[in-house]
Amino acid sequence: MSLQEQFGKDVLLTGWGHSRFGKLVDETLESLIVQVATEAIRNAGIEPGQIDEIYLGQFNSGMMPLAFPSSLALQVSDQLANVPATRVENACASGSAAFQQGTKSLLAGTAKTVLVIGAEKMTHAGADVVGAGLLGADYDMAGKASTTGFTGLFAEVAKHYEKRYGSVSDVLGSIAAKNHRNGVDNPYAQLRKDLGVEFCRTVSDKNPMVADPLRRTDCSPVSDGAAAVVLSTAATGGATAPVRLAGFGHANDFFPAARRDPVAFNATRVSWQRALAMAGVGINELDFAEVHDCFTIAELLMYEAMGLTDPGQGARAIEEGWVYKDGKLPVNVSGGLKAKGHPVGATGVSQHVIAAMQLTGTAGDMQLAGPRRAAVQNMGGVGIANYVSVLESV
């Protein structure tokens, strides 16, 4: 049973906007929000006054002084005066959390048209400020000093994985190389250079070990950027055909690391199961996926959490070519967080926008051949807050 069958109404992505990701020294949080919101509203073919509600995904966590940005989208137009606007925060999944809140407003009947924005400004802050802010998303390390930050947390995941299943150093290098190659074709991406497999697998002066076994190429960069999408219950006559939300899932895991299997990502798996079940499809019925590869070990674990392989067998997906652009389930054709960049609050909305572009044939050099169904997966913390959407072309 699809979302439409379960709730008796459609949730459609009817317009979207996306900024470039990277070190955007000439942009502010406000300018990024206004840019993508204006683009999304225009592309949806509506007037700003038709927006019933606004949700803004932003993590911040002390990375910038302005901690109350919910009304910044009103700067788009005077027509947005008095429109309800809410900031949504769930660590690096803030963008998808905002997306699901907008979805639920439509399903509840309290809105017919919702503007969802994800935005983050990070590169102006020092490495210590960013590191401390991101560590606020970890139960055990929040407020503590760390030389490796969140990289160290995912390095521990990789070590546990290797202890249980064997070395994955070369596999992680292959994932990094795939996503760097894909990023070349993405005009929004922060890192647009094909580094090659050997470079990504090898520790060097240009690719140092950050936290063993994760090299620099295994880590997503600090980024600025924003993305926005208009959600509607009916087509709005926009620039492209709409995209349908067929199903969604959300699951949270226990916060203390001691209460979680370090490599199972159990709640991530549940979020996939819930989304696929609501959409009434299996993993083999997806044409591509955009997943949360904040570190390459996260993408490897995602192959297993989504059910593409059995636990401990994720390497097969990359070694046998399944997740490349010409494989049976291309993963992170955008370059993923690894190459596209990871402005944390923007990531989840960006993933939905990139998927919508693919499904409407407007992805430019990134475009796959005729995809009809996709999944988006976004998470906060080390597999703590997990969101999955299944999207379909109309």
CSV table of C-alpha atoms in Angstrom, one decimal:
chain,number,residue,atom,x,y,z
A,1,MET,CA,0.0,0.0,0.0
A,2,SER,CA,1.5,3.3,-1.1
A,3,LEU,CA,1.4,6.6,0.8
A,4,GLN,CA,-1.4,7.8,-1.5
A,5,GLU,CA,-3.5,4.7,-0.9
A,6,GLN,CA,-2.9,4.8,2.9
A,7,PHE,CA,-3.7,8.4,3.4
A,8,GLY,CA,-6.0,9.1,0.5
A,9,LYS,CA,-4.0,12.0,-0.9
A,10,ASP,CA,-0.8,12.7,-2.8
A,11,VAL,CA,2.4,14.4,-1.5
A,12,LEU,CA,4.1,15.8,-4.6
A,13,LEU,CA,7.4,17.6,-5.0
A,14,THR,CA,6.4,20.4,-7.4
A,15,GLY,CA,9.4,22.7,-7.4
A,16,TRP,CA,12.9,22.9,-6.1
A,17,GLY,CA,16.1,25.0,-5.8
A,18,HIS,CA,19.7,24.2,-5.1
A,19,SER,CA,22.7,26.3,-4.4
A,20,ARG,CA,26.3,25.4,-5.1
A,21,PHE,CA,28.0,23.6,-2.2
A,22,GLY,CA,31.4,24.6,-0.9
A,23,LYS,CA,33.2,27.5,0.8
A,24,LEU,CA,30.8,30.3,-0.2
A,25,VAL,CA,32.5,33.3,1.3
A,26,ASP,CA,30.2,35.8,-0.4
A,27,GLU,CA,27.0,34.1,0.8
A,28,THR,CA,25.3,34.4,4.2
A,29,LEU,CA,22.8,31.9,5.7
A,30,GLU,CA,20.1,34.4,4.7
A,31,SER,CA,21.2,34.8,1.1
A,32,LEU,CA,21.4,31.1,0.6
A,33,ILE,CA,17.9,30.5,2.0
A,34,VAL,CA,16.4,33.3,-0.1
A,35,GLN,CA,18.2,32.0,-3.2
A,36,VAL,CA,16.9,28.4,-3.0
A,37,ALA,CA,13.5,29.3,-1.7
A,38,THR,CA,12.9,31.8,-4.5
A,39,GLU,CA,14.0,29.3,-7.1
A,40,ALA,CA,11.8,26.5,-5.7
A,41,ILE,CA,8.7,28.7,-5.6
A,42,ARG,CA,9.3,30.0,-9.1
A,43,ASN,CA,9.9,26.4,-10.4
A,44,ALA,CA,6.7,25.2,-8.8
A,45,GLY,CA,4.8,27.8,-10.8
A,46,ILE,CA,3.2,29.4,-7.7
A,47,GLU,CA,3.2,32.7,-6.0
A,48,PRO,CA,4.8,33.1,-2.6
A,49,GLY,CA,1.4,33.9,-1.1
A,50,GLN,CA,0.3,30.3,-1.9
A,51,ILE,CA,2.7,28.9,0.7
A,52,ASP,CA,0.8,27.7,3.8
A,53,GLU,CA,3.7,26.7,6.0
A,54,ILE,CA,7.5,26.7,6.0
A,55,TYR,CA,10.0,24.3,7.6
A,56,LEU,CA,13.7,25.0,7.7
A,57,GLY,CA,16.2,22.3,8.5
A,58,GLN,CA,19.4,23.6,10.1
A,59,PHE,CA,21.7,22.0,12.7
A,60,ASN,CA,24.0,24.9,13.7
A,61,SER,CA,24.9,23.6,17.1
A,62,GLY,CA,26.9,26.7,17.9
A,63,MET,CA,28.6,27.0,14.5
A,64,MET,CA,27.1,30.5,13.9
A,65,PRO,CA,25.6,33.1,16.3
A,66,LEU,CA,22.2,33.3,14.7
A,67,ALA,CA,20.3,30.4,16.3
A,68,PHE,CA,16.8,31.6,15.3
A,69,PRO,CA,16.6,31.5,11.5
A,70,SER,CA,13.0,30.3,10.9
A,71,SER,CA,11.7,33.6,9.5
A,72,LEU,CA,14.6,34.2,7.1
A,73,ALA,CA,12.6,32.6,4.2
A,74,LEU,CA,10.1,35.4,4.6
A,75,GLN,CA,12.7,37.7,3.1
A,76,VAL,CA,11.7,36.2,-0.3
A,77,SER,CA,8.5,38.2,-0.5
A,78,ASP,CA,6.2,40.4,1.5
A,79,GLN,CA,3.5,37.8,0.5
A,80,LEU,CA,5.1,35.5,3.1
A,81,ALA,CA,4.3,37.8,6.0
A,82,ASN,CA,2.6,35.8,8.9
A,83,VAL,CA,3.2,32.4,7.2
A,84,PRO,CA,4.0,29.9,10.0
A,85,ALA,CA,7.7,29.0,9.9
A,86,THR,CA,9.5,26.5,12.1
A,87,ARG,CA,13.2,25.5,12.4
A,88,VAL,CA,13.7,21.7,12.5
A,89,GLU,CA,16.8,20.2,14.0
A,90,ASN,CA,17.9,16.6,14.2
A,91,ALA,CA,21.7,16.8,13.7
A,92,CYS,CA,22.8,15.9,10.2
A,93,ALA,CA,19.3,14.7,9.3
A,94,SER,CA,17.8,18.1,9.9
A,95,GLY,CA,16.9,18.5,6.2
A,96,SER,CA,15.0,15.3,6.0
A,97,ALA,CA,13.4,15.9,9.4
A,98,ALA,CA,12.1,19.2,7.9
A,99,PHE,CA,10.9,17.4,4.8
A,100,GLN,CA,9.0,14.8,6.9
A,101,GLN,CA,7.4,17.6,9.0
A,102,GLY,CA,6.2,19.3,5.8
A,103,THR,CA,4.9,16.0,4.6
A,104,LYS,CA,2.9,15.4,7.8
A,105,SER,CA,1.3,18.9,7.6
A,106,LEU,CA,0.0,18.0,4.2
A,107,LEU,CA,-1.2,14.6,5.3
A,108,ALA,CA,-2.9,16.1,8.4
A,109,GLY,CA,-4.8,18.6,6.1
A,110,THR,CA,-3.4,21.7,7.9
A,111,ALA,CA,-1.6,22.8,4.7
A,112,LYS,CA,-1.9,22.3,1.0
A,113,THR,CA,1.4,23.8,0.0
A,114,VAL,CA,4.6,23.7,2.1
A,115,LEU,CA,8.0,25.1,1.5
A,116,VAL,CA,10.9,23.0,2.9
A,117,ILE,CA,14.4,24.4,3.1
A,118,GLY,CA,17.7,23.0,4.3
A,119,ALA,CA,20.6,25.3,4.9
A,120,GLU,CA,23.9,25.6,6.7
A,121,LYS,CA,26.8,28.0,6.9
A,122,MET,CA,29.9,26.3,8.3
A,123,THR,CA,33.1,27.3,6.6
A,124,HIS,CA,33.4,30.7,8.3
A,125,ALA,CA,33.9,28.9,11.7
A,126,GLY,CA,37.2,27.5,12.8
A,127,ALA,CA,37.9,23.8,12.7
A,128,ASP,CA,37.6,23.6,16.5
A,129,VAL,CA,34.2,25.3,16.5
A,130,VAL,CA,32.9,23.0,13.7
A,131,GLY,CA,34.3,19.9,15.4
A,132,ALA,CA,32.8,20.8,18.7
A,133,GLY,CA,29.5,21.6,17.1
A,134,LEU,CA,29.3,18.3,15.3
A,135,LEU,CA,30.3,16.3,18.4
A,136,GLY,CA,27.2,17.7,20.0
A,137,ALA,CA,25.5,15.0,18.0
A,138,ASP,CA,27.2,12.2,20.0
A,139,TYR,CA,26.1,11.2,23.5
A,140,ASP,CA,29.6,10.1,24.7
A,141,MET,CA,31.7,12.9,23.2
A,142,ALA,CA,29.5,16.0,23.4
A,143,GLY,CA,31.4,18.8,25.1
A,144,LYS,CA,34.7,16.8,25.2
A,145,ALA,CA,38.0,17.6,23.5
A,146,SER,CA,38.8,15.5,20.5
A,147,THR,CA,41.6,15.7,17.9
A,148,THR,CA,39.7,13.7,15.3
A,149,GLY,CA,36.0,14.8,15.9
A,150,PHE,CA,33.3,12.9,14.1
A,151,THR,CA,35.9,11.2,11.9
A,152,GLY,CA,37.2,9.4,15.0
A,153,LEU,CA,33.7,8.1,15.8
A,154,PHE,CA,33.2,6.6,12.3
A,155,ALA,CA,36.8,5.3,12.4
A,156,GLU,CA,35.8,3.3,15.4
A,157,VAL,CA,32.9,2.0,13.4
A,158,ALA,CA,35.3,1.0,10.7
A,159,LYS,CA,37.6,-0.8,13.2
A,160,HIS,CA,34.7,-2.7,14.6
A,161,TYR,CA,33.6,-3.7,11.1
A,162,GLU,CA,37.1,-4.9,10.2
A,163,LYS,CA,37.4,-6.9,13.4
A,164,ARG,CA,34.1,-8.7,12.6
A,165,TYR,CA,34.3,-9.0,8.9
A,166,GLY,CA,37.9,-8.3,7.7
A,167,SER,CA,39.8,-5.4,6.2
A,168,VAL,CA,37.8,-2.8,4.2
A,169,SER,CA,40.6,-0.3,3.4
A,170,ASP,CA,40.6,-0.9,-0.4
A,171,VAL,CA,36.8,-1.1,-0.5
A,172,LEU,CA,36.5,2.3,1.2
A,173,GLY,CA,39.0,3.7,-1.3
A,174,SER,CA,36.8,2.3,-4.2
A,175,ILE,CA,33.7,4.0,-2.7
A,176,ALA,CA,35.6,7.3,-2.4
A,177,ALA,CA,36.8,7.1,-6.0
A,178,LYS,CA,33.3,6.3,-7.3
A,179,ASN,CA,31.8,9.3,-5.6
A,180,HIS,CA,34.6,11.7,-6.6
A,181,ARG,CA,34.1,10.5,-10.2
A,182,ASN,CA,30.4,11.1,-10.0
A,183,GLY,CA,30.9,14.5,-8.4
A,184,VAL,CA,32.7,15.7,-11.6
A,185,ASP,CA,29.3,15.7,-13.4
A,186,ASN,CA,27.5,17.6,-10.6
A,187,PRO,CA,27.5,21.4,-11.1
A,188,TYR,CA,26.5,21.9,-7.4
A,189,ALA,CA,29.4,19.8,-6.0
A,190,GLN,CA,32.1,21.1,-3.8
A,191,LEU,CA,34.8,18.6,-5.0
A,192,ARG,CA,34.7,18.1,-8.8
A,193,LYS,CA,37.9,16.1,-9.4
A,194,ASP,CA,38.3,12.5,-10.5
A,195,LEU,CA,41.0,11.3,-8.0
A,196,GLY,CA,41.2,7.7,-9.1
A,197,VAL,CA,41.1,4.5,-7.1
A,198,GLU,CA,44.8,4.2,-6.3
A,199,PHE,CA,45.0,7.7,-4.9
A,200,CYS,CA,41.9,7.1,-2.7
A,201,ARG,CA,43.3,3.8,-1.5
A,202,THR,CA,46.7,5.1,-0.7
A,203,VAL,CA,47.9,7.2,2.3
A,204,SER,CA,50.1,10.1,1.1
A,205,ASP,CA,51.0,13.7,1.8
A,206,LYS,CA,47.9,14.7,-0.2
A,207,ASN,CA,45.7,12.0,1.3
A,208,PRO,CA,46.8,11.7,4.9
A,209,MET,CA,45.3,9.3,7.5
A,210,VAL,CA,42.8,11.4,9.5
A,211,ALA,CA,41.7,8.7,12.0
A,212,ASP,CA,42.9,5.2,11.2
A,213,PRO,CA,41.6,3.6,8.9
A,214,LEU,CA,39.9,6.7,7.4
A,215,ARG,CA,41.9,8.8,5.1
A,216,ARG,CA,41.1,12.3,4.0
A,217,THR,CA,39.3,10.9,0.9
A,218,ASP,CA,37.1,8.8,3.2
A,219,CYS,CA,35.7,12.0,4.8
A,220,SER,CA,33.1,14.5,3.5
A,221,PRO,CA,34.2,18.2,3.6
A,222,VAL,CA,32.9,21.1,5.7
A,223,SER,CA,30.5,23.0,3.5
A,224,ASP,CA,28.1,25.9,3.0
A,225,GLY,CA,25.0,25.5,1.0
A,226,ALA,CA,21.2,25.2,0.8
A,227,ALA,CA,18.4,23.5,-1.0
A,228,ALA,CA,14.6,23.9,-1.1
A,229,VAL,CA,11.5,22.0,-2.3
A,230,VAL,CA,7.9,22.8,-2.5
A,231,LEU,CA,5.5,20.1,-1.4
A,232,SER,CA,1.9,20.1,-2.6
A,233,THR,CA,-1.2,17.9,-2.6
A,234,ALA,CA,-1.8,18.5,-6.3
A,235,ALA,CA,0.2,19.4,-9.3
A,236,THR,CA,0.9,23.2,-9.6
A,237,GLY,CA,1.8,23.6,-13.2
A,238,GLY,CA,5.5,24.1,-12.6
A,239,ALA,CA,8.5,24.0,-14.8
A,240,THR,CA,8.7,20.2,-14.7
A,241,ALA,CA,6.4,17.3,-14.0
A,242,PRO,CA,6.0,16.7,-10.2
A,243,VAL,CA,7.5,13.8,-8.3
A,244,ARG,CA,5.5,11.7,-6.0
A,245,LEU,CA,6.5,10.7,-2.5
A,246,ALA,CA,5.5,7.0,-2.4
A,247,GLY,CA,6.7,6.2,1.1
A,248,PHE,CA,8.8,7.4,4.0
A,249,GLY,CA,10.3,6.0,7.2
A,250,HIS,CA,11.9,7.4,10.3
A,251,ALA,CA,13.6,5.5,13.2
A,252,ASN,CA,15.8,6.6,16.1
A,253,ASP,CA,18.3,4.4,17.8
A,254,PHE,CA,19.5,4.6,21.4
A,255,PHE,CA,21.9,7.5,22.0
A,256,PRO,CA,24.6,5.9,24.2
A,257,ALA,CA,27.1,3.9,22.1
A,258,ALA,CA,27.0,1.1,24.7
A,259,ARG,CA,23.4,0.4,23.8
A,260,ARG,CA,24.0,-0.1,20.0
A,261,ASP,CA,25.7,-2.7,17.9
A,262,PRO,CA,28.5,-0.5,16.3
A,263,VAL,CA,28.2,-2.0,12.8
A,264,ALA,CA,24.5,-3.1,12.6
A,265,PHE,CA,22.9,0.4,12.2
A,266,ASN,CA,19.7,-1.2,13.4
A,267,ALA,CA,17.5,1.9,13.3
A,268,THR,CA,18.8,2.8,9.9
A,269,ARG,CA,17.7,-0.6,8.7
A,270,VAL,CA,14.2,-0.1,10.2
A,271,SER,CA,13.8,3.3,8.5
A,272,TRP,CA,14.5,1.6,5.2
A,273,GLN,CA,12.0,-1.1,5.9
A,274,ARG,CA,9.3,1.4,6.9
A,275,ALA,CA,9.8,3.5,3.8
A,276,LEU,CA,9.9,0.5,1.4
A,277,ALA,CA,6.8,-1.0,3.1
A,278,MET,CA,4.8,2.2,2.8
A,279,ALA,CA,5.7,2.5,-0.8
A,280,GLY,CA,4.9,-1.2,-1.4
A,281,VAL,CA,8.2,-1.9,-3.2
A,282,GLY,CA,11.4,-3.9,-2.6
A,283,ILE,CA,15.0,-2.8,-2.9
A,284,ASN,CA,15.2,-4.4,-6.3
A,285,GLU,CA,12.5,-2.0,-7.6
A,286,LEU,CA,14.6,1.1,-7.1
A,287,ASP,CA,16.5,2.7,-10.0
A,288,PHE,CA,19.0,4.6,-7.9
A,289,ALA,CA,19.6,5.9,-4.3
A,290,GLU,CA,21.2,8.9,-2.7
A,291,VAL,CA,22.5,7.9,0.7
A,292,HIS,CA,24.3,9.5,3.6
A,293,ASP,CA,28.0,8.9,3.0
A,294,CYS,CA,29.4,11.3,5.5
A,295,PHE,CA,32.3,8.9,5.6
A,296,THR,CA,32.9,6.0,3.2
A,297,ILE,CA,32.3,3.4,5.9
A,298,ALA,CA,28.8,4.8,6.2
A,299,GLU,CA,28.0,4.1,2.6
A,300,LEU,CA,29.4,0.6,3.0
A,301,LEU,CA,27.1,0.0,5.9
A,302,MET,CA,24.2,1.5,4.0
A,303,TYR,CA,24.5,-1.3,1.3
A,304,GLU,CA,23.8,-3.7,4.1
A,305,ALA,CA,21.1,-1.6,6.0
A,306,MET,CA,19.1,-1.1,2.8
A,307,GLY,CA,19.1,-4.9,2.2
A,308,LEU,CA,21.3,-4.7,-1.0
A,309,THR,CA,23.6,-7.3,0.7
A,310,ASP,CA,23.7,-9.4,3.8
A,311,PRO,CA,25.6,-8.1,6.9
A,312,GLY,CA,29.3,-8.2,6.3
A,313,GLN,CA,28.9,-8.5,2.5
A,314,GLY,CA,28.6,-4.9,1.6
A,315,ALA,CA,31.9,-5.0,-0.3
A,316,ARG,CA,30.2,-7.1,-3.0
A,317,ALA,CA,28.1,-4.1,-4.1
A,318,ILE,CA,31.1,-2.0,-5.0
A,319,GLU,CA,33.4,-4.9,-6.1
A,320,GLU,CA,30.8,-6.3,-8.5
A,321,GLY,CA,29.8,-2.9,-9.8
A,322,TRP,CA,26.2,-2.8,-8.6
A,323,VAL,CA,26.4,0.8,-7.2
A,324,TYR,CA,28.1,2.4,-10.2
A,325,LYS,CA,26.2,4.6,-12.6
A,326,ASP,CA,25.8,1.6,-15.0
A,327,GLY,CA,25.1,-0.9,-12.2
A,328,LYS,CA,21.8,-2.4,-11.0
A,329,LEU,CA,21.4,0.2,-8.2
A,330,PRO,CA,23.5,3.3,-8.8
A,331,VAL,CA,24.3,5.0,-5.4
A,332,ASN,CA,25.3,8.6,-5.0
A,333,VAL,CA,25.3,9.6,-8.7
A,334,SER,CA,25.5,13.2,-7.3
A,335,GLY,CA,28.9,12.4,-5.8
A,336,GLY,CA,27.2,12.0,-2.4
A,337,LEU,CA,28.2,13.9,0.7
A,338,LYS,CA,31.8,12.8,-0.1
A,339,ALA,CA,32.1,14.9,-3.2
A,340,LYS,CA,29.0,17.1,-3.4
A,341,GLY,CA,29.7,18.4,0.1
A,342,HIS,CA,27.9,18.2,3.5
A,343,PRO,CA,26.4,21.5,4.7
A,344,VAL,CA,24.7,19.4,7.4
A,345,GLY,CA,21.2,21.0,7.6
A,346,ALA,CA,21.0,21.2,3.8
A,347,THR,CA,22.0,17.6,3.0
A,348,GLY,CA,18.6,15.9,3.4
A,349,VAL,CA,16.8,18.5,1.3
A,350,SER,CA,19.6,18.4,-1.3
A,351,GLN,CA,19.2,14.6,-1.6
A,352,HIS,CA,15.5,15.0,-2.4
A,353,VAL,CA,16.1,17.7,-4.9
A,354,ILE,CA,18.8,15.7,-6.7
A,355,ALA,CA,16.5,12.7,-6.8
A,356,ALA,CA,13.6,14.8,-8.1
A,357,MET,CA,15.9,16.1,-10.9
A,358,GLN,CA,16.8,12.6,-11.9
A,359,LEU,CA,13.2,11.5,-12.0
A,360,THR,CA,12.2,14.4,-14.2
A,361,GLY,CA,15.1,14.1,-16.6
A,362,THR,CA,16.5,17.4,-15.6
A,363,ALA,CA,19.8,16.3,-13.9
A,364,GLY,CA,22.0,17.4,-16.8
A,365,ASP,CA,25.4,15.6,-16.9
A,366,MET,CA,24.4,13.5,-13.9
A,367,GLN,CA,21.3,12.1,-15.6
A,368,LEU,CA,20.7,8.4,-15.6
A,369,ALA,CA,18.7,6.7,-18.4
A,370,GLY,CA,15.0,6.9,-17.6
A,371,PRO,CA,14.8,6.3,-13.8
A,372,ARG,CA,11.3,5.9,-12.4
A,373,ARG,CA,11.8,5.3,-8.7
A,374,ALA,CA,14.5,6.3,-6.2
A,375,ALA,CA,15.3,6.3,-2.5
A,376,VAL,CA,16.9,9.0,-0.3
A,377,GLN,CA,18.5,8.2,3.0
A,378,ASN,CA,19.7,10.8,5.5
A,379,MET,CA,20.9,10.2,9.1
A,380,GLY,CA,22.0,12.2,12.1
A,381,GLY,CA,24.8,11.0,14.4
A,382,VAL,CA,26.3,7.6,14.2
A,383,GLY,CA,23.1,5.9,12.9
A,384,ILE,CA,20.9,7.7,15.5
A,385,ALA,CA,18.3,9.6,13.6
A,386,ASN,CA,17.4,7.9,10.3
A,387,TYR,CA,15.1,9.0,7.5
A,388,VAL,CA,14.3,7.3,4.2
A,389,SER,CA,12.0,8.5,1.4
A,390,VAL,CA,10.9,6.6,-1.7
A,391,LEU,CA,10.2,8.9,-4.6
A,392,GLU,CA,8.5,8.1,-8.0
A,393,SER,CA,8.1,9.9,-11.3
A,394,VAL,CA,4.5,10.8,-12.1
